């Protein structure tokens, strides 16, 4: 079983819609969770981190964490073509133990 | 967020030569840095974890004698690809672990694109 699992997509949404990206993780002891955005040919860029159950909002982005279900999601409201990228979910168990999903490719259609 | 730089951003070299890539944390001290490689349209692959003042920990299948890692200070880690061959051509990305206000977070450098002719 992989540490972090994501649907590889591609996920396509029309401009202005809500994009919903999902991630599950295997270790209940995981402590913190991250979403990174990676444009083609570029390195990952941190969008959000979350470590408490519930929702965390930052602009058009909302991260949701449910530790009981071992599930973390990212919602992008009012999606823009510039949001088209691969989104990586990452989990930190403790210390240096970070695990990345393989990423979900998102395309926002103008 | 924290800033991590990498140098060079792009390098082309001949087969058999060695290439050194630098990774620097610019506004924080990083006891731990990570080195990844990524082939086109594939996911990140962790190569090694670099700890300041100690030997790096390599992932299974990564040759430590080919990919030399040095983490001599709290702001600098280097990756040297020794005797590079065309199959080493890839996108190499470092990240640094920021342990300031929780949670511990990885910040990535911009990456180095290596082409071995």
Coordinates of C-alpha atoms in Angstrom, one line a residue:
Chain A
X1 CA 0.0 0.0 0.0
X2 CA 1.4 3.4 -1.0
X3 CA 1.9 5.9 1.7
X4 CA 0.0 8.6 -0.2
X5 CA -2.5 8.0 -3.0
X6 CA -3.9 10.4 -5.4
X7 CA -6.0 10.0 -8.5
X8 CA -3.6 10.9 -11.4
X9 CA -6.4 12.4 -13.4
X10 CA -6.4 14.2 -15.7
X11 CA -9.1 16.3 -14.1
X12 CA -10.8 18.9 -16.3
X13 CA -13.0 21.7 -15.0
X14 CA -14.4 24.8 -16.8
X15 CA -13.1 28.2 -15.9
X16 CA -15.0 29.5 -12.8
X17 CA -15.9 26.1 -11.4
X18 CA -14.7 24.5 -8.3
X19 CA -11.9 21.9 -8.7
X20 CA -11.7 19.2 -6.1
X21 CA -8.5 17.3 -5.5
X22 CA -8.3 14.3 -3.2
X23 CA -5.6 12.4 -1.4
X24 CA -5.6 9.5 1.1
X25 CA -2.7 8.4 3.3
X26 CA -2.0 5.1 5.0
X27 CA -0.3 6.0 8.3
X28 CA -2.7 7.2 11.0
X29 CA 0.3 8.7 12.9
X30 CA 0.9 11.2 10.1
X31 CA 1.1 14.7 11.6
X32 CA 1.0 17.3 8.8
X33 CA -0.2 17.5 5.3
X34 CA 0.7 19.7 2.3
X35 CA -0.5 20.6 -1.1
X36 CA 2.1 21.6 -3.7
X37 CA 1.5 22.9 -7.3
X38 CA 3.9 21.9 -10.0
X39 CA 3.7 23.6 -13.4
X40 CA 5.2 21.6 -16.3
X41 CA 9.0 21.9 -16.3
X42 CA 9.1 23.7 -13.0
X43 CA 9.7 22.6 -9.4
X44 CA 6.9 22.1 -6.8
X45 CA 5.6 25.2 -5.0
X46 CA 3.9 25.0 -1.7
X47 CA 0.2 26.1 -1.7
X48 CA -1.0 25.1 1.7
X49 CA -0.3 23.1 4.8
X50 CA -2.7 21.8 7.3
X51 CA -2.4 19.8 10.5
X52 CA -5.7 20.1 12.3
X53 CA -8.9 18.4 11.4
X54 CA -11.3 20.6 9.5
X55 CA -10.9 23.3 6.9
X56 CA -8.2 25.8 6.2
X57 CA -8.8 28.6 3.7
X58 CA -6.4 30.8 1.9
X59 CA -7.8 32.9 -0.9
X60 CA -9.4 30.7 -3.5
X61 CA -7.9 27.5 -1.9
X62 CA -9.3 25.5 0.9
X63 CA -7.6 22.4 2.4
X64 CA -9.7 19.9 4.2
X65 CA -8.4 17.3 6.6
X66 CA -10.2 14.3 8.1
X67 CA -7.8 12.3 10.2
X68 CA -10.4 9.7 11.0
X69 CA -10.9 8.9 7.4
X70 CA -7.2 9.5 6.5
X71 CA -8.2 11.9 3.8
X72 CA -7.1 15.3 2.8
X73 CA -8.5 17.4 -0.1
X74 CA -7.9 20.7 -1.8
X75 CA -10.7 22.8 -3.2
X76 CA -9.9 25.5 -5.7
X77 CA -12.8 28.0 -6.1
X78 CA -13.3 30.1 -9.2
X79 CA -10.8 28.0 -11.1
X80 CA -8.6 29.9 -13.6
X81 CA -6.6 28.6 -16.6
X82 CA -3.5 29.6 -14.7
X83 CA -4.4 26.9 -12.1
X84 CA -3.7 24.2 -14.7
X85 CA -0.9 22.2 -13.2
X86 CA -0.1 19.0 -11.4
X87 CA -1.0 19.1 -7.7
X88 CA 1.0 17.0 -5.3
X89 CA -0.2 15.9 -1.9
X90 CA 2.4 15.3 0.7
X91 CA 2.4 13.9 4.2
X92 CA 4.8 14.3 7.0
X93 CA 4.9 11.4 9.5
X94 CA 7.5 12.9 11.7
X95 CA 11.0 14.4 11.4
X96 CA 12.4 13.7 7.9
X97 CA 9.7 11.3 6.9
X98 CA 7.9 13.1 4.1
X99 CA 5.9 11.2 1.5
X100 CA 4.5 12.5 -1.8
X101 CA 1.7 11.3 -3.9
X102 CA 2.2 10.9 -7.6
X103 CA 0.1 14.0 -8.3
X104 CA -3.2 14.9 -10.0
X105 CA -3.1 16.7 -13.3
X106 CA -5.7 19.6 -13.4
X107 CA -6.7 21.4 -16.6
X108 CA -9.0 24.4 -16.4
X109 CA -10.8 25.0 -19.7
X110 CA -11.4 28.6 -20.6
Chain B
X1 CA 7.4 31.1 2.6
X2 CA 11.0 30.2 2.8
X3 CA 13.3 30.5 -0.2
X4 CA 15.6 27.8 -1.6
X5 CA 17.9 28.5 -4.5
X6 CA 19.7 26.0 -6.8
X7 CA 22.6 26.6 -9.1
X8 CA 23.0 26.1 -11.9
X9 CA 19.5 26.1 -13.4
X10 CA 20.6 24.3 -16.5
X11 CA 23.8 22.4 -17.4
X12 CA 24.9 20.5 -20.5
X13 CA 28.0 18.3 -20.2
X14 CA 29.8 15.6 -22.0
X15 CA 29.6 12.0 -21.0
X16 CA 32.1 11.1 -18.4
X17 CA 32.4 14.5 -16.7
X18 CA 31.2 15.4 -13.2
X19 CA 28.6 18.0 -12.4
X20 CA 28.1 19.7 -9.1
X21 CA 24.7 21.2 -8.2
X22 CA 24.3 23.6 -5.2
X23 CA 21.2 23.9 -3.1
X24 CA 21.0 26.8 -0.6
X25 CA 18.4 27.8 1.9
X26 CA 18.4 31.6 1.7
X27 CA 16.4 32.8 4.7
X28 CA 16.5 29.9 7.1
X29 CA 18.8 27.2 8.4
X30 CA 18.1 23.7 7.2
X31 CA 19.6 20.8 9.0
X32 CA 17.9 18.5 6.5
X33 CA 17.8 18.9 2.7
X34 CA 16.4 16.4 0.2
X35 CA 17.5 15.6 -3.4
X36 CA 14.9 14.5 -6.0
X37 CA 15.0 13.6 -9.6
X38 CA 12.2 13.8 -12.0
X39 CA 11.9 12.4 -15.6
X40 CA 9.5 14.0 -18.0
X41 CA 5.9 13.4 -17.1
X42 CA 6.8 11.3 -14.2
X43 CA 6.5 11.9 -10.5
X44 CA 9.2 13.0 -8.1
X45 CA 11.7 10.4 -7.0
X46 CA 13.5 10.9 -3.7
X47 CA 17.2 10.1 -4.2
X48 CA 18.6 11.0 -0.8
X49 CA 18.2 12.8 2.5
X50 CA 21.1 15.1 3.3
X51 CA 21.8 15.9 7.0
X52 CA 24.1 18.7 8.0
X53 CA 27.4 17.3 9.4
X54 CA 26.6 13.7 8.7
X55 CA 26.4 11.3 5.8
X56 CA 23.5 11.3 3.5
X57 CA 20.9 8.6 3.6
X58 CA 20.3 7.2 0.1
X59 CA 17.1 5.6 -1.2
X60 CA 17.2 2.1 -2.4
X61 CA 18.7 1.8 -5.9
X62 CA 20.5 5.1 -5.8
X63 CA 24.3 4.7 -6.1
X64 CA 25.9 6.7 -3.4
X65 CA 29.3 6.7 -5.2
X66 CA 27.7 8.1 -8.3
X67 CA 25.6 10.8 -6.6
X68 CA 27.8 12.4 -4.0
X69 CA 26.1 14.5 -1.5
X70 CA 27.7 17.0 0.9
X71 CA 25.9 19.1 3.5
X72 CA 28.7 21.0 5.0
X73 CA 26.7 23.9 6.4
X74 CA 23.2 24.7 7.6
X75 CA 22.4 26.6 4.4
X76 CA 24.2 24.6 1.7
X77 CA 24.0 21.1 0.3
X78 CA 25.7 19.9 -2.9
X79 CA 25.0 17.0 -5.2
X80 CA 27.8 15.9 -7.5
X81 CA 26.9 13.6 -10.4
X82 CA 30.1 11.8 -11.0
X83 CA 31.1 10.3 -14.5
X84 CA 27.7 11.4 -15.9
X85 CA 26.1 9.4 -18.7
X86 CA 23.2 10.2 -20.9
X87 CA 20.9 8.2 -18.7
X88 CA 21.6 10.6 -15.9
X89 CA 19.9 13.4 -17.9
X90 CA 17.0 14.5 -15.8
X91 CA 15.5 17.3 -13.7
X92 CA 17.2 17.4 -10.3
X93 CA 15.3 19.2 -7.6
X94 CA 16.4 19.9 -4.0
X95 CA 14.3 20.9 -1.1
X96 CA 15.0 22.1 2.4
X97 CA 13.2 21.3 5.6
X98 CA 12.1 24.4 7.5
X99 CA 11.6 23.7 11.2
X100 CA 10.4 27.1 12.2
X101 CA 6.8 27.6 13.3
X102 CA 5.0 24.2 12.8
X103 CA 4.5 22.2 10.9
X104 CA 7.9 21.2 9.5
X105 CA 7.7 22.1 5.8
X106 CA 9.7 21.3 2.7
X107 CA 10.4 24.1 0.4
X108 CA 11.7 23.3 -3.1
X109 CA 14.5 24.9 -5.1
X110 CA 13.8 25.8 -8.7
X111 CA 15.6 22.7 -10.0
X112 CA 18.5 22.0 -12.3
X113 CA 18.0 20.5 -15.7
X114 CA 21.0 18.3 -16.6
X115 CA 21.6 17.1 -20.1
X116 CA 24.5 14.7 -20.7
X117 CA 25.6 14.4 -24.3

